[in-house]
mmCIF file of C-alpha atoms in Angstrom:
data_model
loop_
_atom_site.group_PDB
_atom_site.id
_atom_site.type_symbol
_atom_site.label_atom_id
_atom_site.label_comp_id
_atom_site.label_asym_id
_atom_site.label_seq_id
_atom_site.Cartn_x
_atom_site.Cartn_y
_atom_site.Cartn_z
ATOM 1 C CA ARG U 1 139.602 36.185 76.585
ATOM 2 C CA LEU U 2 142.853 37.602 78.063
ATOM 3 C CA HIS U 3 145.778 38.246 75.885
ATOM 4 C CA GLY U 4 148.760 39.492 77.728
ATOM 5 C CA ALA U 5 147.202 42.454 79.827
ATOM 6 C CA LYS U 6 143.849 42.614 77.512
ATOM 7 C CA LEU U 7 140.509 41.491 77.636
ATOM 8 C CA THR U 8 139.155 40.672 74.454
ATOM 9 C CA VAL U 9 135.235 39.866 74.091
ATOM 10 C CA ASP U 10 134.475 38.363 70.803
ATOM 11 C CA GLY U 11 131.097 38.039 69.073
ATOM 12 C CA SER U 12 128.535 39.988 67.355
ATOM 13 C CA PHE U 13 125.884 40.112 70.247
ATOM 14 C CA ILE U 14 127.388 43.632 71.434
ATOM 15 C CA THR U 15 124.924 46.073 70.427
ATOM 16 C CA GLU U 16 125.645 48.922 72.846
ATOM 17 C CA VAL U 17 128.375 50.154 74.736
ATOM 18 C CA HIS U 18 128.132 52.676 77.577
ATOM 19 C CA VAL U 19 131.018 54.423 79.371
ATOM 20 C CA VAL U 20 131.089 56.244 82.422
ATOM 21 C CA ALA U 21 134.130 58.069 84.019
ATOM 22 C CA ARG U 22 135.045 60.247 86.979
ATOM 23 C CA VAL U 23 137.152 62.658 85.043
ATOM 24 C CA GLY U 24 139.002 65.953 85.750
ATOM 25 C CA GLY U 25 141.155 65.302 88.591
ATOM 26 C CA ALA U 26 139.992 67.216 91.581
ATOM 27 C CA LYS U 27 137.177 69.004 89.572
ATOM 28 C CA ARG U 28 135.925 65.247 89.564
ATOM 29 C CA LYS U 29 133.378 65.858 86.491
ATOM 30 C CA TRP U 30 131.364 62.909 85.270
ATOM 31 C CA ALA U 31 131.609 61.705 81.443
ATOM 32 C CA ASN U 32 128.902 59.316 79.773
ATOM 33 C CA ALA U 33 129.404 58.215 76.402
ATOM 34 C CA SER U 34 127.445 55.338 74.533
ATOM 35 C CA CYS U 35 127.474 53.945 71.113
ATOM 36 C CA TRP U 36 124.732 52.574 69.200
ATOM 37 C CA ALA U 37 125.307 49.820 66.675
ATOM 38 C CA ALA U 38 121.402 50.452 65.638
ATOM 39 C CA GLU U 39 123.003 54.211 64.039
ATOM 40 C CA PHE U 40 125.334 52.173 61.600
ATOM 41 C CA ASN U 41 124.159 52.339 57.912
ATOM 42 C CA GLU U 42 124.838 49.651 55.548
ATOM 43 C CA PHE U 43 128.444 51.013 54.861
ATOM 44 C CA ASN U 44 129.234 50.401 58.507
ATOM 45 C CA THR U 45 129.495 54.129 59.150
ATOM 46 C CA GLY U 46 126.996 56.836 60.343
ATOM 47 C CA TRP U 47 126.515 60.310 61.749
ATOM 48 C CA LYS U 48 125.254 59.758 65.379
ATOM 49 C CA LEU U 49 127.122 56.497 66.613
ATOM 50 C CA VAL U 50 128.065 58.152 69.683
ATOM 51 C CA ASN U 51 126.476 60.804 71.898
ATOM 52 C CA GLY U 52 127.026 61.780 75.782
ATOM 53 C CA THR U 53 127.719 64.364 77.987
ATOM 54 C CA CYS U 54 130.977 65.895 79.246
ATOM 55 C CA GLY U 55 130.907 67.400 83.008
ATOM 56 C CA GLY U 56 128.248 65.843 84.396
ATOM 57 C CA ALA U 57 125.140 68.015 85.755
ATOM 58 C CA GLY U 58 124.944 71.514 85.611
ATOM 59 C CA GLY U 59 127.627 72.642 83.379
ATOM 60 C CA HIS U 60 127.547 69.498 81.127
ATOM 61 C CA SER U 61 127.794 69.624 77.198
ATOM 62 C CA GLN U 62 126.120 67.220 75.434
ATOM 63 C CA TYR U 63 127.397 65.843 72.047
ATOM 64 C CA ALA U 64 126.554 63.554 69.401
ATOM 65 C CA PHE U 65 128.813 62.501 66.361
ATOM 66 C CA GLY U 66 129.865 59.895 63.868
ATOM 67 C CA LEU U 67 132.242 59.115 61.288
ATOM 68 C CA MET U 68 135.821 60.703 61.693
ATOM 69 C CA GLY U 69 134.800 62.365 64.901
ATOM 70 C CA LEU U 70 136.777 62.962 67.986
ATOM 71 C CA LYS U 71 135.721 64.088 71.262
ATOM 72 C CA ILE U 72 138.121 64.850 74.372
ATOM 73 C CA CYS U 73 136.550 65.317 77.879
ATOM 74 C CA GLU U 74 139.466 66.097 80.418
ATOM 75 C CA GLU U 75 141.138 62.866 80.072
ATOM 76 C CA LEU U 76 138.604 60.410 78.075
ATOM 77 C CA THR U 77 139.112 60.760 74.627
ATOM 78 C CA ILE U 78 136.535 59.348 72.185
ATOM 79 C CA ARG U 79 136.952 58.695 68.234
ATOM 80 C CA VAL U 80 135.387 57.210 65.542
ATOM 81 C CA ALA U 81 136.901 55.787 62.815
ATOM 82 C CA TYR U 82 135.466 54.166 59.669
ATOM 83 C CA SER U 83 133.411 51.417 61.483
ATOM 84 C CA HIS U 84 134.606 51.330 65.015
ATOM 85 C CA VAL U 85 134.636 53.592 67.881
ATOM 86 C CA THR U 86 137.706 53.863 70.705
ATOM 87 C CA PHE U 87 137.252 55.032 74.141
ATOM 88 C CA SER U 88 140.693 55.540 75.579
ATOM 89 C CA ILE U 89 141.129 56.971 79.604
ATOM 90 C CA PRO U 90 144.658 56.405 81.483
ATOM 91 C CA GLY U 91 144.300 52.658 82.233
ATOM 92 C CA TRP U 92 141.648 51.780 79.860
ATOM 93 C CA THR U 93 140.917 51.541 76.169
ATOM 94 C CA VAL U 94 137.519 50.020 74.681
ATOM 95 C CA LYS U 95 137.112 49.439 71.095
ATOM 96 C CA ALA U 96 133.457 48.998 69.525
#
């Protein structure tokens, strides 16, 4: 559903979220991030909810984190709060 300029997708069917973005302006780096619902524990938290790479092939850094984690890859920001993950890049915000 659209609410103003925001798209809302409701439902419990979303079990994975994958974000791929070009970041770094002229550097044109790849940023990849995934959130896995299977990593949530019985308290709706977890320690490896998000994983991905920053920088693409040849010179990338891998990461994995969970509860209260933060990763900034150029203009892509990934933040894990108590029971959700927010991916933000200028013009887009994805909350899972």
